[in-house]
Tab-separated table of C-alpha atoms in Angstrom:
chain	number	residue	atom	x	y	z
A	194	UNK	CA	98.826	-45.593	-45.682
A	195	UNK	CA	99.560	-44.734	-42.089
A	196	UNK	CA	100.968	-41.665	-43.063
A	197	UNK	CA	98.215	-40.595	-45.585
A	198	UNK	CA	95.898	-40.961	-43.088
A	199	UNK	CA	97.629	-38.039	-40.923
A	200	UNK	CA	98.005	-35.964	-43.842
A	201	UNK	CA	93.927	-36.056	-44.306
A	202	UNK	CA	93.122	-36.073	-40.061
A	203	UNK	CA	95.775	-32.897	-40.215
A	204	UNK	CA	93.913	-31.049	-43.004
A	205	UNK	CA	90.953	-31.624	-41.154
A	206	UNK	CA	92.281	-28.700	-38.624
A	207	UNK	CA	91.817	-24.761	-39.872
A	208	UNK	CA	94.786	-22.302	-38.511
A	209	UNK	CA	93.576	-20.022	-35.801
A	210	UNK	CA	97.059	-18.884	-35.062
A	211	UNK	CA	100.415	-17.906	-36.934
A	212	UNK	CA	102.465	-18.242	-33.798
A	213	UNK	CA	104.158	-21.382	-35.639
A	214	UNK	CA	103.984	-20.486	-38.952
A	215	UNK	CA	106.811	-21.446	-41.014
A	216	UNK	CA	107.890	-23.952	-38.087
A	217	UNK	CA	107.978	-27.351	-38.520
A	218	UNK	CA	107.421	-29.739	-35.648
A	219	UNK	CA	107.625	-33.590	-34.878
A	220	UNK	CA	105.499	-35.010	-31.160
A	221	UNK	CA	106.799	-38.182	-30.813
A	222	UNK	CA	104.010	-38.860	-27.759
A	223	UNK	CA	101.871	-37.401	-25.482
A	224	UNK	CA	101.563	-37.173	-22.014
A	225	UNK	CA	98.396	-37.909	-19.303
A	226	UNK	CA	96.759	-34.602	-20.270
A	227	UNK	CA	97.564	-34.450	-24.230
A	228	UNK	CA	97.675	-37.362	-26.856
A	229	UNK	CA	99.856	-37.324	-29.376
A	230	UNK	CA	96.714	-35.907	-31.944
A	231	UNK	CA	95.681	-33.858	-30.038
A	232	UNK	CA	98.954	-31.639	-29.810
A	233	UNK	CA	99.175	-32.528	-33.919
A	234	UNK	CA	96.086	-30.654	-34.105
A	235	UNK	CA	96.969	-27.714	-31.592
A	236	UNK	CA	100.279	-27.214	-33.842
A	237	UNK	CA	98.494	-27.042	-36.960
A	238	UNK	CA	95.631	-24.880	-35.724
A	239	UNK	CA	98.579	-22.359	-34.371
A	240	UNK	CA	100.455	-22.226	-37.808
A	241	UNK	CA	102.667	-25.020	-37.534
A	242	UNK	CA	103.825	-27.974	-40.001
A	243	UNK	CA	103.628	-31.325	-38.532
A	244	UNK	CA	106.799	-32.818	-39.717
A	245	UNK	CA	110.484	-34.285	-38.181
A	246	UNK	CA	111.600	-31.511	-35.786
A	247	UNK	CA	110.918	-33.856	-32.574
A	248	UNK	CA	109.032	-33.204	-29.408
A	249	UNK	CA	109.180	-35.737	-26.878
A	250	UNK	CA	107.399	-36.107	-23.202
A	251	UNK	CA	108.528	-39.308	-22.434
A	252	UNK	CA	111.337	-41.360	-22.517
A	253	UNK	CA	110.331	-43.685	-24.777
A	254	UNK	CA	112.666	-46.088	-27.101
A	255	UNK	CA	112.032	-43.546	-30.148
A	256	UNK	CA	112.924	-40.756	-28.290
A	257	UNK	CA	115.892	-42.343	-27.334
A	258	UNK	CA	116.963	-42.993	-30.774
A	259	UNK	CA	116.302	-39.782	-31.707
A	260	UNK	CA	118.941	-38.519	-28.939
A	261	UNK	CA	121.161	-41.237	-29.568
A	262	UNK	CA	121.533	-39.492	-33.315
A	263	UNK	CA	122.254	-36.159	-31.976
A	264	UNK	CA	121.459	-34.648	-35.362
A	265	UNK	CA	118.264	-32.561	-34.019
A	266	UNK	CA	117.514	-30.446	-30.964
A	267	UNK	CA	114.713	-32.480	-29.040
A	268	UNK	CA	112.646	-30.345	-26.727
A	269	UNK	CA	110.455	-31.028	-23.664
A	270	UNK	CA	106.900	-31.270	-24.279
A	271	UNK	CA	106.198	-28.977	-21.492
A	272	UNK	CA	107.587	-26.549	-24.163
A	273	UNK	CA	105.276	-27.242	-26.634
A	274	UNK	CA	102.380	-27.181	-23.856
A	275	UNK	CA	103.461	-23.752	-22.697
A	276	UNK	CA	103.239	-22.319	-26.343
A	277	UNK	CA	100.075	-23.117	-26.562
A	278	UNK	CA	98.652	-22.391	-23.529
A	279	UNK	CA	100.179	-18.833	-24.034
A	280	UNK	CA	99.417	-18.437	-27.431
A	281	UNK	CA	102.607	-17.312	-28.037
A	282	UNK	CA	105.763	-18.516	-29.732
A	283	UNK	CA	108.320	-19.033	-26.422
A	284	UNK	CA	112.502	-19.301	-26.769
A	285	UNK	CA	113.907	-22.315	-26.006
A	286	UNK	CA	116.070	-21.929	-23.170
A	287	UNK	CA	118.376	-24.656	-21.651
A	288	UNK	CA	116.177	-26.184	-19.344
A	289	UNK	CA	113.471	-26.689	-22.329
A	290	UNK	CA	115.920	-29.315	-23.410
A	291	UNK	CA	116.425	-33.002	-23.806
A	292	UNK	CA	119.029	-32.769	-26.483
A	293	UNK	CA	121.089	-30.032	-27.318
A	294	UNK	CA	123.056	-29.596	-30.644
A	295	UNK	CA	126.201	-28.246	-30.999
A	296	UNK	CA	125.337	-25.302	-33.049
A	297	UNK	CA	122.076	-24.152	-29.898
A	298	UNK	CA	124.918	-25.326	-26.922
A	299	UNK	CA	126.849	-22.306	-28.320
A	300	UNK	CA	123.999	-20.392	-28.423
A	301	UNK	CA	123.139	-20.604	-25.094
A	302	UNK	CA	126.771	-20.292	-24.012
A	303	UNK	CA	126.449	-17.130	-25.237
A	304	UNK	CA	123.151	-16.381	-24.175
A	305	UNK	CA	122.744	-18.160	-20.479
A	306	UNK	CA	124.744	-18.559	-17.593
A	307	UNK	CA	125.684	-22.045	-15.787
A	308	UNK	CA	122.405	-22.395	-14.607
A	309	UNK	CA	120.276	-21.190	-17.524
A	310	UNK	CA	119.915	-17.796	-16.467
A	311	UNK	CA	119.515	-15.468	-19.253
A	312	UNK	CA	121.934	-12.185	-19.518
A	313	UNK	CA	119.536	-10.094	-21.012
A	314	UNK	CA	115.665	-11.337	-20.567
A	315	UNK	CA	113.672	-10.206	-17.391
A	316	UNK	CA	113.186	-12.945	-14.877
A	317	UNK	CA	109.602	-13.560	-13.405
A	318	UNK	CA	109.349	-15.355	-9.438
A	319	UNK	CA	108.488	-18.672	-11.207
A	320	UNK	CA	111.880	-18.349	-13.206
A	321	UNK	CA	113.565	-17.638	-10.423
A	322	UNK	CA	112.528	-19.983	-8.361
A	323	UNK	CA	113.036	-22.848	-10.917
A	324	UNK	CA	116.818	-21.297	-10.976
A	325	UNK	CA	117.223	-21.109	-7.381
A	326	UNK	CA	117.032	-24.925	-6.933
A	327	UNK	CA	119.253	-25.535	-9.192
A	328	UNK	CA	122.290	-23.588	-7.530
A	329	UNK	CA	123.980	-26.178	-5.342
A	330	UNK	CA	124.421	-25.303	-1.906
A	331	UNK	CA	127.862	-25.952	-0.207
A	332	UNK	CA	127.726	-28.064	3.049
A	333	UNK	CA	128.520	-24.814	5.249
A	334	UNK	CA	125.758	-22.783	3.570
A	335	UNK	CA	123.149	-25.717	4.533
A	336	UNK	CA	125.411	-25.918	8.146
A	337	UNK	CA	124.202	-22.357	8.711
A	338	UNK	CA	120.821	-22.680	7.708
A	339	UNK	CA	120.083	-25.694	9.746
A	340	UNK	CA	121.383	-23.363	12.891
A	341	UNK	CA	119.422	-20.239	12.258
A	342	UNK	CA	116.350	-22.745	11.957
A	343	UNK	CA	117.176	-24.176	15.059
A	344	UNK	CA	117.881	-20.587	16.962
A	345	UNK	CA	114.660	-19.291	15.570
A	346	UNK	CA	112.604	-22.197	17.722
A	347	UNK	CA	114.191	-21.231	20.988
A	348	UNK	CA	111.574	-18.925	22.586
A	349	UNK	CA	112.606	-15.573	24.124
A	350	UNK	CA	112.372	-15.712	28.137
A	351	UNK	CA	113.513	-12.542	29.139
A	352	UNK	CA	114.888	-9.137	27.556
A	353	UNK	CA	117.660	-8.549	29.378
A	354	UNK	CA	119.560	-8.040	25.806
A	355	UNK	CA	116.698	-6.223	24.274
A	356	UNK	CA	118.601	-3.154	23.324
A	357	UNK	CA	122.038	-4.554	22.585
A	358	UNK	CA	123.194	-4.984	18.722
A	359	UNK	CA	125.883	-7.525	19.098
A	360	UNK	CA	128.634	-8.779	16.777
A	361	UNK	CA	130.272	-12.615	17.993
A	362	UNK	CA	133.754	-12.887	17.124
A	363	UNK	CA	132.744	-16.545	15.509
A	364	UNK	CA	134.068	-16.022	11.648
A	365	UNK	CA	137.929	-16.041	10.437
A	366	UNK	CA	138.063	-12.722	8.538
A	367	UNK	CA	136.515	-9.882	9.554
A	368	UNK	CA	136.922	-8.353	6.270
A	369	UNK	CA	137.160	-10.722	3.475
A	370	UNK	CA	133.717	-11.610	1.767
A	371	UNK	CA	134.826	-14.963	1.728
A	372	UNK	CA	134.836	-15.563	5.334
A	373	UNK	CA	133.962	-18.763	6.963
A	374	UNK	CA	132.059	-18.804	10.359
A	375	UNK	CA	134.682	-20.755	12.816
A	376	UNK	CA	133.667	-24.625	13.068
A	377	UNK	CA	132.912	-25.618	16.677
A	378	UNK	CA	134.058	-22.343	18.225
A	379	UNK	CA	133.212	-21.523	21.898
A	380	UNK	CA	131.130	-18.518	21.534
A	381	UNK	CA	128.623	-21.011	19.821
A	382	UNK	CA	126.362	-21.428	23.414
A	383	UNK	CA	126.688	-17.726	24.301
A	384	UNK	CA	124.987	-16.913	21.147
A	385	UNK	CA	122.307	-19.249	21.938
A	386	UNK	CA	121.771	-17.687	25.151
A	387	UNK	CA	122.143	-14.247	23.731
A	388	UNK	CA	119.444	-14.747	21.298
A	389	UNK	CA	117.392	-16.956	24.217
A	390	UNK	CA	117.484	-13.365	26.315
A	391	UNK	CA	116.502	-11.282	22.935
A	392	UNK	CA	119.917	-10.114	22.126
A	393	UNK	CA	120.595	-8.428	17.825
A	394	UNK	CA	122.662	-10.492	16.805
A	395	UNK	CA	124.624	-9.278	13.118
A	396	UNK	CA	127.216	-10.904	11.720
A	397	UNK	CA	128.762	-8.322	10.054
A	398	UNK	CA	130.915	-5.224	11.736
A	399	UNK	CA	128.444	-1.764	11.528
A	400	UNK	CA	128.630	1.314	13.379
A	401	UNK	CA	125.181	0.540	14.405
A	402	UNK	CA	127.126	-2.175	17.348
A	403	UNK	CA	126.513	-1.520	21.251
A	404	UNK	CA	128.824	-4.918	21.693
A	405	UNK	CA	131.303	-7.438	20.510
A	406	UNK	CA	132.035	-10.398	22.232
A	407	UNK	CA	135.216	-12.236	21.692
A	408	UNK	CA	136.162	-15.400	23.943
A	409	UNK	CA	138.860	-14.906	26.158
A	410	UNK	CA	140.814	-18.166	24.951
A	411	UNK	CA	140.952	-16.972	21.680
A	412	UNK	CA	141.737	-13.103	21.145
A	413	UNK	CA	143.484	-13.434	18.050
A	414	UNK	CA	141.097	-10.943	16.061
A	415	UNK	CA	141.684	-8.462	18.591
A	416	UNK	CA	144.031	-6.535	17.147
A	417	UNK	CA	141.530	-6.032	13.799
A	418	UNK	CA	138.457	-5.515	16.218
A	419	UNK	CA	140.839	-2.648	17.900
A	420	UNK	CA	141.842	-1.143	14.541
A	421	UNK	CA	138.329	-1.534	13.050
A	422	UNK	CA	136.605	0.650	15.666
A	423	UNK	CA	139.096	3.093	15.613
A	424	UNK	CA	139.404	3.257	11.770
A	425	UNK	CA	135.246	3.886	12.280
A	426	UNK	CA	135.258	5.864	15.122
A	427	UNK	CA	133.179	3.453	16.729
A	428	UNK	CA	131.703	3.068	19.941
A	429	UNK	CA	130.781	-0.237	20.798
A	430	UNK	CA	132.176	-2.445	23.982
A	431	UNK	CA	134.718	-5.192	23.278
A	432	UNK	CA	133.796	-7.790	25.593
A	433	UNK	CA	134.487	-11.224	26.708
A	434	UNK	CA	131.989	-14.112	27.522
A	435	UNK	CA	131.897	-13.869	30.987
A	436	UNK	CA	130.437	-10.541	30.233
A	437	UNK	CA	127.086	-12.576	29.189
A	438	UNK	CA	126.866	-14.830	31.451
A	439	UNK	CA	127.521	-12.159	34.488
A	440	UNK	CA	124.686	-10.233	32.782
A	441	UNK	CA	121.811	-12.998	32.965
A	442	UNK	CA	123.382	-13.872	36.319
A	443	UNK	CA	122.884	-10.209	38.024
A	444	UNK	CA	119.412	-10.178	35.682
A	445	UNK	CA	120.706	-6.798	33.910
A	446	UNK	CA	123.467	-5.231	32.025
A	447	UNK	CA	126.300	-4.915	33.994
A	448	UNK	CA	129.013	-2.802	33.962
A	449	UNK	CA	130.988	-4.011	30.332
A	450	UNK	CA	134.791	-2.300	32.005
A	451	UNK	CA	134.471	-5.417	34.368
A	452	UNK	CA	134.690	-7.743	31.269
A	453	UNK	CA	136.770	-5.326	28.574
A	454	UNK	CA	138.511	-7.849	26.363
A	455	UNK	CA	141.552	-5.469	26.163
A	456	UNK	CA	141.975	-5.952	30.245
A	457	UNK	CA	141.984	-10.165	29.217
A	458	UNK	CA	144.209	-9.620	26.242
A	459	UNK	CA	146.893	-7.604	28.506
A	460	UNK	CA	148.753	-10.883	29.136
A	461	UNK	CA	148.332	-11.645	25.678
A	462	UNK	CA	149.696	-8.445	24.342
A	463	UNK	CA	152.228	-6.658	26.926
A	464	UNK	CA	155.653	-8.087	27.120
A	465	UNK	CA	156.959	-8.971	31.020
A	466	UNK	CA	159.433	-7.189	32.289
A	467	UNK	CA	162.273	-9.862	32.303
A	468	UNK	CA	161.496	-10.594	28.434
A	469	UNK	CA	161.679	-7.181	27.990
A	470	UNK	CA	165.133	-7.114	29.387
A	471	UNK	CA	166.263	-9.646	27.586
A	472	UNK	CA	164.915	-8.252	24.352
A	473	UNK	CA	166.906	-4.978	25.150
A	474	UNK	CA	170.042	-6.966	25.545
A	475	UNK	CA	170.025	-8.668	22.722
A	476	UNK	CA	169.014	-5.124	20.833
A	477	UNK	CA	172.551	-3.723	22.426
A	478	UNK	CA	174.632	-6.881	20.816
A	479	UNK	CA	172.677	-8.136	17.652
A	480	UNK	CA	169.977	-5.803	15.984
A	481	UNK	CA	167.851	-7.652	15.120
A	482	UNK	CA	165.145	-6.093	12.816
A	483	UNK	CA	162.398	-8.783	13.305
A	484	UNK	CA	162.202	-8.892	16.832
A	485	UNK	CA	162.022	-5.103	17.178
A	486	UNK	CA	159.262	-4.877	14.445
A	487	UNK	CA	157.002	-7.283	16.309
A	488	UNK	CA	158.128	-5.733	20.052
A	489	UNK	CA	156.790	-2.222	18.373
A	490	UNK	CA	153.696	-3.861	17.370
A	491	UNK	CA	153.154	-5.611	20.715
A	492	UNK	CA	152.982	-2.065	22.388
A	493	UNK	CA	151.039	-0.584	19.990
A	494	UNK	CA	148.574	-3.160	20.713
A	495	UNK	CA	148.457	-2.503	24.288
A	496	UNK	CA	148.578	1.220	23.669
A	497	UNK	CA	144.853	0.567	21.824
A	498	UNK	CA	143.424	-1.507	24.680
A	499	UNK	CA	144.771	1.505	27.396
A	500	UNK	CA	143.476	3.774	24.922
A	501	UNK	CA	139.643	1.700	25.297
A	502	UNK	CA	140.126	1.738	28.770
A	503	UNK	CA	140.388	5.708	28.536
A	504	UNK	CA	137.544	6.155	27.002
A	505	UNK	CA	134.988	4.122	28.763
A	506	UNK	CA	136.228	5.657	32.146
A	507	UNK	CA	135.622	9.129	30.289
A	508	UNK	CA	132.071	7.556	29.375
A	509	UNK	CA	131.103	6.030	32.482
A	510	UNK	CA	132.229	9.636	34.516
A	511	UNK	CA	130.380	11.372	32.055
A	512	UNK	CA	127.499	9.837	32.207
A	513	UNK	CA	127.165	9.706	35.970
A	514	UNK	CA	127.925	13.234	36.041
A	515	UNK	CA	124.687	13.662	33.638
A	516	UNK	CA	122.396	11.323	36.264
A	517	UNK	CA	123.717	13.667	38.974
């Protein structure tokens, strides 16, 4: 009886719409907005069969069964709410789903990405944004946003660092896309007071770089700052930190030969005399191939930081010979 009764309220609709025609559709409920008749009648009115293809808002214990049975795709009402809003016949996608079938999971395999991104339909920002929250974030991606959130509320005092572009030696590979900025590293409160004094900070090597500051406990990228600039023919100053803090101290920028990284990294580069000696002795009785490949190395280094030295003497002369 129950059932002959929606077969006579359903003729009771006319079709205004062949957006569902040929389509047959099951609501098992409603939501706040829509009763279960009322989207009956909207699906019939667009073209549709009312019939055992299930729709389901909520959760409800028939729903449930329905997944449990895993014999039919069960959609989202917000689907169903969307088509007719639109008046227009929209493709499920993954995230229009409550219960996927084998046969549509390979369908979207081949049609979406993890997230439900299709390959080959245009996006729109409400899309997009609905995709972007569901990318998970890794814990040094939210890490970093936490501390450009925090940088951006410290106010800007004075512009001492106005016209500097600076790169901070805080990241493991100065290359590799897959760097990783370096946990806890002490350049960490020189950046804050760089950006306090209005200093461009980048965090990626450009030609576009007045300076880069490394800290003088740790000049083990160096070598690749060295070679990077000269691969580039760059011209920026390789600094230490005391080059920053001597800078807000005099209330200017001071003179960045004073503070060269390559003068810090002599000790760490140049071999002393007496090691020397003993390197060449044991060259004369054992040839060793090692030690002389990292003893070439070691002076080419310190050939690059004499080579700096060079040319910001050249610079400095130059330009006072310009102010004169």
């Amino acid at each position: 009886m129950k059932n002959l009764d929606q077969s006579k309220r359903m003729r009771e609709f006319k079709a205004i719409s062949n957006i569902f025609q040929g389509r047959e559709l099951c609501i098992l409920n409603g939501n706040d907005t829509f009763s279960k008749e009322n989207l009956e009648g909207k699906v019939v009115e667009l073209g549709g069969t009312v019939v055992q293809h299930p729709v389901a808002g909520r959760q409800t214990v028939k729903v449930q069964s329905v997944v449990r049975a895993s014999t039919v795709d069960v959609l989202k009402l917000s689907w169903l709410i969307r088509c007719i809003q639109t008046n227009s016949f929209i493709q499920w996608t993954p995230k229009d789903m409550l219960l996927t079938t084998a046969t549509m999971k390979r369908h979207f395999k081949r049609n979406f990405d993890q997230y439900g991104d299709s390959y080959t339909d245009p996006v729109d920002a409400e899309t997009l944004h609905d995709l972007l929250t569901t990318v998970p974030l890794e814990k040094t991606d939210v890490d970093d946003l936490k501390s450009q959130k925090f940088l951006s509320t410290i106010p800007y005092k004075y512009g001492i660092f106005l016209n500097c572009t600076i790169y901070l030696d805080l990241y493991d590979d100065l290359r590799s896309p897959l760097r990783r900025r370096i946990a806890f590293s002490a350049l960490d409160r020189y950046e804050l007071l760089l950006y306090e004094f209005r200093a461009n900070i980048i965090d990626t090597l450009t030609d576009s770089l007045t300076h880069v500051i490394v800290h003088s406990d740790d000049l083990s990228r160096l070598d690749d700052l060295l070679r990077w600039k000269s691969d580039f023919n760059a011209n920026f100053h390789i600094v230490t930190e005391s080059w920053v803090t001597h800078c807000i101290r005099e209330f200017e920028i001071v003179d960045e030969s004073l503070h060269s990284a390559c003068n810090s990294g002599e000790s760490y580069h140049a071999i002393s005399d007496e090691e020397e000696a003993e390197e060449g002795d044991d060259d004369v009785i054992n040839e060793n191939p090692s030690s002389s490949s990292v003893k070439s190395k070691q002076y080419n280094n310190q050939g690059q930081c004499k080579e700096e030295q060079r040319k910001e003497k050249q610079a400095q002369t130059y330009a006072k010979q310009t102010v004169l």
